[in-house]
PDB file of C-alpha atoms in Angstrom:
ATOM      1  CA  GLY W 224      22.014 -55.919  24.220  1.00  0.00           C
ATOM      2  CA  ALA W 225      21.798 -58.627  21.518  1.00  0.00           C
ATOM      3  CA  VAL W 226      21.058 -56.308  18.611  1.00  0.00           C
ATOM      4  CA  VAL W 227      20.940 -57.714  15.107  1.00  0.00           C
ATOM      5  CA  SER W 228      20.971 -55.350  12.165  1.00  0.00           C
ATOM      6  CA  GLN W 229      19.703 -56.423   8.755  1.00  0.00           C
ATOM      7  CA  HIS W 230      20.172 -54.466   5.561  1.00  0.00           C
ATOM      8  CA  PRO W 231      18.505 -53.494   3.306  1.00  0.00           C
ATOM      9  CA  SER W 232      15.027 -53.383   4.768  1.00  0.00           C
ATOM     10  CA  TRP W 233      13.303 -53.255   1.390  1.00  0.00           C
ATOM     11  CA  VAL W 234      14.391 -54.258  -2.092  1.00  0.00           C
ATOM     12  CA  ILE W 235      12.494 -53.972  -5.344  1.00  0.00           C
ATOM     13  CA  CYS W 236      14.272 -55.251  -8.421  1.00  0.00           C
ATOM     14  CA  LYS W 237      13.776 -56.824 -11.815  1.00  0.00           C
ATOM     15  CA  SER W 238      13.578 -60.535 -12.465  1.00  0.00           C
ATOM     16  CA  GLY W 239      17.004 -62.044 -13.015  1.00  0.00           C
ATOM     17  CA  THR W 240      18.794 -59.716 -10.640  1.00  0.00           C
ATOM     18  CA  SER W 241      20.900 -61.042  -7.772  1.00  0.00           C
ATOM     19  CA  VAL W 242      20.239 -59.498  -4.381  1.00  0.00           C
ATOM     20  CA  LYS W 243      22.526 -59.515  -1.340  1.00  0.00           C
ATOM     21  CA  ILE W 244      21.149 -59.164   2.182  1.00  0.00           C
ATOM     22  CA  GLU W 245      23.436 -58.476   5.124  1.00  0.00           C
ATOM     23  CA  CYS W 246      22.934 -59.536   8.712  1.00  0.00           C
ATOM     24  CA  ARG W 247      25.164 -58.131  11.430  1.00  0.00           C
ATOM     25  CA  SER W 248      25.316 -58.745  15.147  1.00  0.00           C
ATOM     26  CA  LEU W 249      26.164 -55.357  16.625  1.00  0.00           C
ATOM     27  CA  ASP W 250      27.013 -56.055  20.240  1.00  0.00           C
ATOM     28  CA  PHE W 251      27.789 -59.746  20.434  1.00  0.00           C
ATOM     29  CA  GLN W 252      29.616 -62.439  18.537  1.00  0.00           C
ATOM     30  CA  ALA W 253      27.217 -64.569  16.554  1.00  0.00           C
ATOM     31  CA  THR W 254      28.524 -68.099  16.479  1.00  0.00           C
ATOM     32  CA  THR W 255      25.460 -69.224  14.560  1.00  0.00           C
ATOM     33  CA  MET W 256      23.221 -67.323  12.187  1.00  0.00           C
ATOM     34  CA  PHE W 257      19.951 -68.452  10.710  1.00  0.00           C
ATOM     35  CA  TRP W 258      18.070 -67.367   7.618  1.00  0.00           C
ATOM     36  CA  TYR W 259      14.293 -67.582   7.443  1.00  0.00           C
ATOM     37  CA  ARG W 260      11.702 -66.799   4.848  1.00  0.00           C
ATOM     38  CA  GLN W 261       8.148 -65.762   5.639  1.00  0.00           C
ATOM     39  CA  PHE W 262       5.322 -65.551   3.129  1.00  0.00           C
ATOM     40  CA  PRO W 263       2.229 -63.449   3.974  1.00  0.00           C
ATOM     41  CA  LYS W 264       0.144 -64.857   6.822  1.00  0.00           C
ATOM     42  CA  GLN W 265       2.495 -67.819   7.159  1.00  0.00           C
ATOM     43  CA  SER W 266       5.056 -68.715   9.748  1.00  0.00           C
ATOM     44  CA  LEU W 267       8.798 -68.406   9.530  1.00  0.00           C
ATOM     45  CA  MET W 268      10.414 -71.198   7.562  1.00  0.00           C
ATOM     46  CA  LEU W 269      14.068 -71.923   8.266  1.00  0.00           C
ATOM     47  CA  MET W 270      16.123 -71.851   5.084  1.00  0.00           C
ATOM     48  CA  ALA W 271      19.608 -72.481   6.388  1.00  0.00           C
ATOM     49  CA  THR W 272      21.877 -72.433   9.395  1.00  0.00           C
ATOM     50  CA  SER W 273      25.406 -71.117   9.221  1.00  0.00           C
ATOM     51  CA  ASN W 274      28.233 -71.339  11.690  1.00  0.00           C
ATOM     52  CA  GLU W 275      31.109 -68.915  11.449  1.00  0.00           C
ATOM     53  CA  GLY W 276      33.786 -70.191   9.119  1.00  0.00           C
ATOM     54  CA  SER W 277      31.780 -73.201   7.977  1.00  0.00           C
ATOM     55  CA  LYS W 278      29.530 -73.977   5.048  1.00  0.00           C
ATOM     56  CA  ALA W 279      25.865 -73.367   5.657  1.00  0.00           C
ATOM     57  CA  THR W 280      23.484 -76.242   6.306  1.00  0.00           C
ATOM     58  CA  TYR W 281      20.410 -75.914   4.140  1.00  0.00           C
ATOM     59  CA  GLU W 282      16.949 -77.203   4.936  1.00  0.00           C
ATOM     60  CA  GLN W 283      15.331 -79.719   2.656  1.00  0.00           C
ATOM     61  CA  GLY W 284      13.945 -78.116  -0.460  1.00  0.00           C
ATOM     62  CA  VAL W 285      16.098 -74.981  -0.293  1.00  0.00           C
ATOM     63  CA  GLU W 286      18.414 -74.627  -3.295  1.00  0.00           C
ATOM     64  CA  LYS W 287      21.917 -73.921  -2.067  1.00  0.00           C
ATOM     65  CA  ASP W 288      23.012 -72.643  -5.478  1.00  0.00           C
ATOM     66  CA  LYS W 289      20.200 -70.130  -5.535  1.00  0.00           C
ATOM     67  CA  PHE W 290      20.487 -68.924  -1.957  1.00  0.00           C
ATOM     68  CA  LEU W 291      24.178 -68.356  -1.280  1.00  0.00           C
ATOM     69  CA  ILE W 292      25.104 -67.889   2.340  1.00  0.00           C
ATOM     70  CA  ASN W 293      28.404 -66.595   3.639  1.00  0.00           C
ATOM     71  CA  HIS W 294      29.301 -66.355   7.320  1.00  0.00           C
ATOM     72  CA  ALA W 295      32.883 -65.193   7.162  1.00  0.00           C
ATOM     73  CA  SER W 296      33.071 -63.462  10.523  1.00  0.00           C
ATOM     74  CA  LEU W 297      31.480 -63.643  13.937  1.00  0.00           C
ATOM     75  CA  THR W 298      29.450 -60.525  13.263  1.00  0.00           C
ATOM     76  CA  LEU W 299      28.397 -60.794   9.630  1.00  0.00           C
ATOM     77  CA  SER W 300      26.448 -63.217   7.480  1.00  0.00           C
ATOM     78  CA  THR W 301      25.139 -62.552   3.986  1.00  0.00           C
ATOM     79  CA  LEU W 302      22.392 -64.144   1.939  1.00  0.00           C
ATOM     80  CA  THR W 303      22.537 -63.694  -1.812  1.00  0.00           C
ATOM     81  CA  VAL W 304      19.449 -64.551  -3.814  1.00  0.00           C
ATOM     82  CA  THR W 305      20.847 -65.295  -7.248  1.00  0.00           C
ATOM     83  CA  SER W 306      18.832 -64.681 -10.416  1.00  0.00           C
ATOM     84  CA  ALA W 307      15.769 -63.782  -8.392  1.00  0.00           C
ATOM     85  CA  HIS W 308      12.315 -64.416  -9.826  1.00  0.00           C
ATOM     86  CA  PRO W 309       8.864 -63.227  -8.717  1.00  0.00           C
ATOM     87  CA  GLU W 310       8.294 -66.410  -6.715  1.00  0.00           C
ATOM     88  CA  ASP W 311      11.300 -65.463  -4.569  1.00  0.00           C
ATOM     89  CA  SER W 312       9.431 -62.381  -3.371  1.00  0.00           C
ATOM     90  CA  SER W 313       9.092 -62.761   0.380  1.00  0.00           C
ATOM     91  CA  PHE W 314      10.114 -61.422   3.772  1.00  0.00           C
ATOM     92  CA  TYR W 315      13.622 -62.659   4.578  1.00  0.00           C
ATOM     93  CA  ILE W 316      14.680 -62.566   8.208  1.00  0.00           C
ATOM     94  CA  CYS W 317      18.001 -63.401   9.768  1.00  0.00           C
ATOM     95  CA  SER W 318      18.640 -64.296  13.364  1.00  0.00           C
ATOM     96  CA  ALA W 319      21.790 -64.767  15.345  1.00  0.00           C
ATOM     97  CA  ARG W 320      22.799 -66.647  18.413  1.00  0.00           C
ATOM     98  CA  GLY W 321      25.913 -65.999  20.415  1.00  0.00           C
ATOM     99  CA  ARG W 322      27.777 -67.500  23.296  1.00  0.00           C
ATOM    100  CA  ASP W 323      25.100 -66.560  25.808  1.00  0.00           C
ATOM    101  CA  THR W 324      25.566 -67.790  29.316  1.00  0.00           C
ATOM    102  CA  ILE W 325      21.867 -68.466  29.672  1.00  0.00           C
ATOM    103  CA  ILE W 326      20.580 -71.813  28.513  1.00  0.00           C
ATOM    104  CA  PRO W 327      18.834 -72.326  26.189  1.00  0.00           C
ATOM    105  CA  ARG W 328      20.486 -69.711  24.038  1.00  0.00           C
ATOM    106  CA  PRO W 329      17.765 -67.705  22.266  1.00  0.00           C
ATOM    107  CA  GLN W 330      17.901 -66.403  18.749  1.00  0.00           C
ATOM    108  CA  HIS W 331      17.854 -62.654  18.208  1.00  0.00           C
ATOM    109  CA  PHE W 332      16.188 -61.459  15.036  1.00  0.00           C
ATOM    110  CA  GLY W 333      17.032 -58.742  12.571  1.00  0.00           C
ATOM    111  CA  ASP W 334      14.330 -56.417  11.267  1.00  0.00           C
ATOM    112  CA  GLY W 335      13.882 -58.395   8.071  1.00  0.00           C
ATOM    113  CA  THR W 336      14.198 -57.602   4.383  1.00  0.00           C
ATOM    114  CA  ARG W 337      11.135 -57.356   2.197  1.00  0.00           C
ATOM    115  CA  LEU W 338      12.123 -58.526  -1.269  1.00  0.00           C
ATOM    116  CA  SER W 339       9.875 -57.780  -4.236  1.00  0.00           C
ATOM    117  CA  ILE W 340      10.843 -59.118  -7.647  1.00  0.00           C
ATOM    118  CA  LEU W 341       9.041 -57.580 -10.584  1.00  0.00           C
TER     119      LEU W 341
ATOM    120  CA  GLN Q 234       7.472 -84.082  10.272  1.00  0.00           C
ATOM    121  CA  LYS Q 235       8.121 -82.133  13.435  1.00  0.00           C
ATOM    122  CA  GLU Q 236       5.226 -79.747  13.812  1.00  0.00           C
ATOM    123  CA  VAL Q 237       4.177 -76.911  16.037  1.00  0.00           C
ATOM    124  CA  GLU Q 238       0.485 -76.110  16.068  1.00  0.00           C
ATOM    125  CA  GLN Q 239      -1.215 -72.911  17.080  1.00  0.00           C
ATOM    126  CA  ASN Q 240      -4.730 -71.612  16.672  1.00  0.00           C
ATOM    127  CA  SER Q 241      -4.496 -68.835  14.104  1.00  0.00           C
ATOM    128  CA  GLY Q 242      -7.126 -66.712  15.820  1.00  0.00           C
ATOM    129  CA  PRO Q 243      -7.840 -63.897  15.990  1.00  0.00           C
ATOM    130  CA  LEU Q 244      -8.132 -64.077  19.727  1.00  0.00           C
ATOM    131  CA  SER Q 245     -10.014 -61.012  20.841  1.00  0.00           C
ATOM    132  CA  VAL Q 246      -9.848 -59.912  24.469  1.00  0.00           C
ATOM    133  CA  PRO Q 247     -10.878 -56.693  26.215  1.00  0.00           C
ATOM    134  CA  GLU Q 248      -8.252 -54.414  27.673  1.00  0.00           C
ATOM    135  CA  GLY Q 249      -7.248 -55.516  31.156  1.00  0.00           C
ATOM    136  CA  ALA Q 250      -8.245 -59.146  30.642  1.00  0.00           C
ATOM    137  CA  ILE Q 251      -6.015 -62.205  30.580  1.00  0.00           C
ATOM    138  CA  ALA Q 252      -5.081 -63.491  27.134  1.00  0.00           C
ATOM    139  CA  SER Q 253      -4.299 -67.197  26.914  1.00  0.00           C
ATOM    140  CA  LEU Q 254      -2.332 -68.476  23.939  1.00  0.00           C
ATOM    141  CA  ASN Q 255      -1.754 -72.167  23.375  1.00  0.00           C
ATOM    142  CA  CYS Q 256       0.713 -74.236  21.404  1.00  0.00           C
ATOM    143  CA  THR Q 257       1.120 -77.973  20.917  1.00  0.00           C
ATOM    144  CA  TYR Q 258       4.091 -79.767  19.442  1.00  0.00           C
ATOM    145  CA  SER Q 259       4.545 -83.202  17.975  1.00  0.00           C
ATOM    146  CA  ASP Q 260       8.160 -83.994  18.833  1.00  0.00           C
ATOM    147  CA  ARG Q 261       8.108 -85.459  22.323  1.00  0.00           C
ATOM    148  CA  GLY Q 262      11.867 -85.023  22.633  1.00  0.00           C
ATOM    149  CA  SER Q 263      11.732 -81.241  22.198  1.00  0.00           C
ATOM    150  CA  GLN Q 264      13.869 -79.476  24.744  1.00  0.00           C
ATOM    151  CA  SER Q 265      13.250 -75.741  24.748  1.00  0.00           C
ATOM    152  CA  PHE Q 266      10.279 -73.569  23.979  1.00  0.00           C
ATOM    153  CA  PHE Q 267      10.098 -69.933  23.036  1.00  0.00           C
ATOM    154  CA  TRP Q 268       7.407 -67.320  22.646  1.00  0.00           C
ATOM    155  CA  TYR Q 269       7.987 -64.515  20.179  1.00  0.00           C
ATOM    156  CA  ARG Q 270       5.801 -61.514  19.401  1.00  0.00           C
ATOM    157  CA  GLN Q 271       5.604 -60.260  15.847  1.00  0.00           C
ATOM    158  CA  TYR Q 272       3.976 -57.003  14.831  1.00  0.00           C
ATOM    159  CA  SER Q 273       2.708 -56.749  11.283  1.00  0.00           C
ATOM    160  CA  GLY Q 274       5.572 -56.229   8.852  1.00  0.00           C
ATOM    161  CA  LYS Q 275       8.179 -56.578  11.558  1.00  0.00           C
ATOM    162  CA  SER Q 276      10.460 -59.388  12.649  1.00  0.00           C
ATOM    163  CA  PRO Q 277       9.827 -61.456  15.783  1.00  0.00           C
ATOM    164  CA  GLU Q 278      10.978 -60.304  19.190  1.00  0.00           C
ATOM    165  CA  LEU Q 279      11.610 -62.728  22.026  1.00  0.00           C
ATOM    166  CA  ILE Q 280       9.189 -62.540  24.935  1.00  0.00           C
ATOM    167  CA  MET Q 281      10.370 -65.471  26.983  1.00  0.00           C
ATOM    168  CA  PHE Q 282      11.529 -69.056  26.921  1.00  0.00           C
ATOM    169  CA  ILE Q 283      10.905 -72.085  29.089  1.00  0.00           C
ATOM    170  CA  TYR Q 284      12.469 -75.513  29.298  1.00  0.00           C
ATOM    171  CA  SER Q 285      11.260 -76.990  32.573  1.00  0.00           C
ATOM    172  CA  ASN Q 286       7.770 -78.248  33.308  1.00  0.00           C
ATOM    173  CA  GLY Q 287       5.635 -75.769  35.179  1.00  0.00           C
ATOM    174  CA  ASP Q 288       5.230 -72.021  35.111  1.00  0.00           C
ATOM    175  CA  LYS Q 289       7.692 -69.246  34.449  1.00  0.00           C
ATOM    176  CA  GLU Q 290       6.693 -65.655  35.098  1.00  0.00           C
ATOM    177  CA  ASP Q 291       8.181 -62.473  33.688  1.00  0.00           C
ATOM    178  CA  GLY Q 292       6.216 -59.319  34.396  1.00  0.00           C
ATOM    179  CA  ARG Q 293       2.769 -59.614  32.835  1.00  0.00           C
ATOM    180  CA  PHE Q 294       3.750 -62.777  30.970  1.00  0.00           C
ATOM    181  CA  THR Q 295       3.613 -66.354  32.226  1.00  0.00           C
ATOM    182  CA  ALA Q 296       4.757 -69.314  30.185  1.00  0.00           C
ATOM    183  CA  GLN Q 297       3.466 -72.741  31.091  1.00  0.00           C
ATOM    184  CA  LEU Q 298       4.996 -76.002  29.922  1.00  0.00           C
ATOM    185  CA  ASN Q 299       3.586 -79.499  30.142  1.00  0.00           C
ATOM    186  CA  LYS Q 300       5.909 -81.938  28.401  1.00  0.00           C
ATOM    187  CA  ALA Q 301       3.720 -84.966  29.127  1.00  0.00           C
ATOM    188  CA  SER Q 302       0.851 -83.356  27.238  1.00  0.00           C
ATOM    189  CA  GLN Q 303       3.192 -81.683  24.746  1.00  0.00           C
ATOM    190  CA  TYR Q 304       1.791 -78.215  25.104  1.00  0.00           C
ATOM    191  CA  VAL Q 305       3.119 -74.843  26.038  1.00  0.00           C
ATOM    192  CA  SER Q 306       1.044 -71.767  26.713  1.00  0.00           C
ATOM    193  CA  LEU Q 307       1.513 -68.057  27.231  1.00  0.00           C
ATOM    194  CA  LEU Q 308      -0.658 -65.991  29.534  1.00  0.00           C
ATOM    195  CA  ILE Q 309      -0.702 -62.228  29.232  1.00  0.00           C
ATOM    196  CA  ARG Q 310      -2.172 -60.483  32.263  1.00  0.00           C
ATOM    197  CA  ASP Q 311      -3.695 -57.018  32.138  1.00  0.00           C
ATOM    198  CA  SER Q 312      -3.725 -57.087  28.340  1.00  0.00           C
ATOM    199  CA  GLN Q 313      -3.086 -53.768  26.629  1.00  0.00           C
ATOM    200  CA  PRO Q 314      -3.931 -52.645  23.086  1.00  0.00           C
ATOM    201  CA  SER Q 315      -0.180 -52.521  22.456  1.00  0.00           C
ATOM    202  CA  ASP Q 316      -0.102 -56.295  23.016  1.00  0.00           C
ATOM    203  CA  SER Q 317      -2.084 -56.727  19.802  1.00  0.00           C
ATOM    204  CA  ALA Q 318       0.235 -58.729  17.566  1.00  0.00           C
ATOM    205  CA  THR Q 319       0.874 -62.240  16.316  1.00  0.00           C
ATOM    206  CA  TYR Q 320       2.412 -64.533  18.901  1.00  0.00           C
ATOM    207  CA  LEU Q 321       4.702 -67.240  17.598  1.00  0.00           C
ATOM    208  CA  CYS Q 322       5.488 -70.396  19.474  1.00  0.00           C
ATOM    209  CA  ALA Q 323       8.879 -71.892  18.608  1.00  0.00           C
ATOM    210  CA  VAL Q 324      10.380 -75.207  19.620  1.00  0.00           C
ATOM    211  CA  ASN Q 325      13.894 -76.628  19.668  1.00  0.00           C
ATOM    212  CA  PRO Q 326      13.281 -80.142  18.298  1.00  0.00           C
ATOM    213  CA  SER Q 327      15.155 -83.180  19.510  1.00  0.00           C
ATOM    214  CA  GLY Q 328      18.414 -83.643  17.669  1.00  0.00           C
ATOM    215  CA  GLY Q 329      18.247 -80.102  16.382  1.00  0.00           C
ATOM    216  CA  TYR Q 330      19.622 -77.970  19.161  1.00  0.00           C
ATOM    217  CA  ASN Q 331      20.410 -75.168  16.760  1.00  0.00           C
ATOM    218  CA  LYS Q 332      17.031 -75.045  15.109  1.00  0.00           C
ATOM    219  CA  LEU Q 333      13.721 -73.447  15.894  1.00  0.00           C
ATOM    220  CA  ILE Q 334      10.512 -74.807  14.447  1.00  0.00           C
ATOM    221  CA  PHE Q 335       7.859 -72.110  14.432  1.00  0.00           C
ATOM    222  CA  GLY Q 336       4.127 -72.398  14.656  1.00  0.00           C
ATOM    223  CA  ALA Q 337       2.001 -70.326  12.318  1.00  0.00           C
ATOM    224  CA  GLY Q 338       1.197 -67.910  15.115  1.00  0.00           C
ATOM    225  CA  THR Q 339      -1.912 -66.700  16.924  1.00  0.00           C
ATOM    226  CA  ARG Q 340      -3.162 -63.238  16.191  1.00  0.00           C
ATOM    227  CA  LEU Q 341      -4.168 -61.411  19.364  1.00  0.00           C
ATOM    228  CA  ALA Q 342      -6.417 -58.354  19.292  1.00  0.00           C
ATOM    229  CA  VAL Q 343      -6.845 -56.390  22.518  1.00  0.00           C
ATOM    230  CA  HIS Q 344      -9.701 -53.940  22.250  1.00  0.00           C
ATOM    231  CA  PRO Q 345     -10.204 -50.910  24.528  1.00  0.00           C
TER     232      PRO Q 345
END
């Protein structure tokens, strides 16, 4: 159980393009979804937290107008990187947390999206 | 700044040995602690979590938490080459129940 699907797994596109990444919880309702970014040999950095039906909460230094997050349902959140540039190239990973009965409630990660901007 | 510190490694252990991975955190009010394993190019997968002082065992894995000293460790018994990966320590900071703060990870190499 607790499967999170992320799509696409790999994107290569030109500078200036907008890219949408989908994150779906397949077998549970994700009340909260998280978006992380990971540069090579570095740890995961939280970009934003989104609760279903609410606006996302962005971490300090993350541009909300550049990284648009939508969490319209309990099973789907999307991250859109608008007007992507080479410095946005990174590994983007989503995670989801549901109404687990165990405490603390762990996050379950998607397989990640490797974004390369040329 | 709420930080989670890990030795980057690599930690090299022979097959069958015990691997010991350590993590310290700066936020004394942190509540919950997680260990994730991440293979190269893949996303993290949860190994186990702990929130009470002491030891918690799950198969070959044992998590140890000492809140007074602000450290959490992961022991892997009977290490296998397939355990070779980066192990990430993650902490729920105080006042941030939703969030996880990750350490940079320790790379473990188990050699036959």
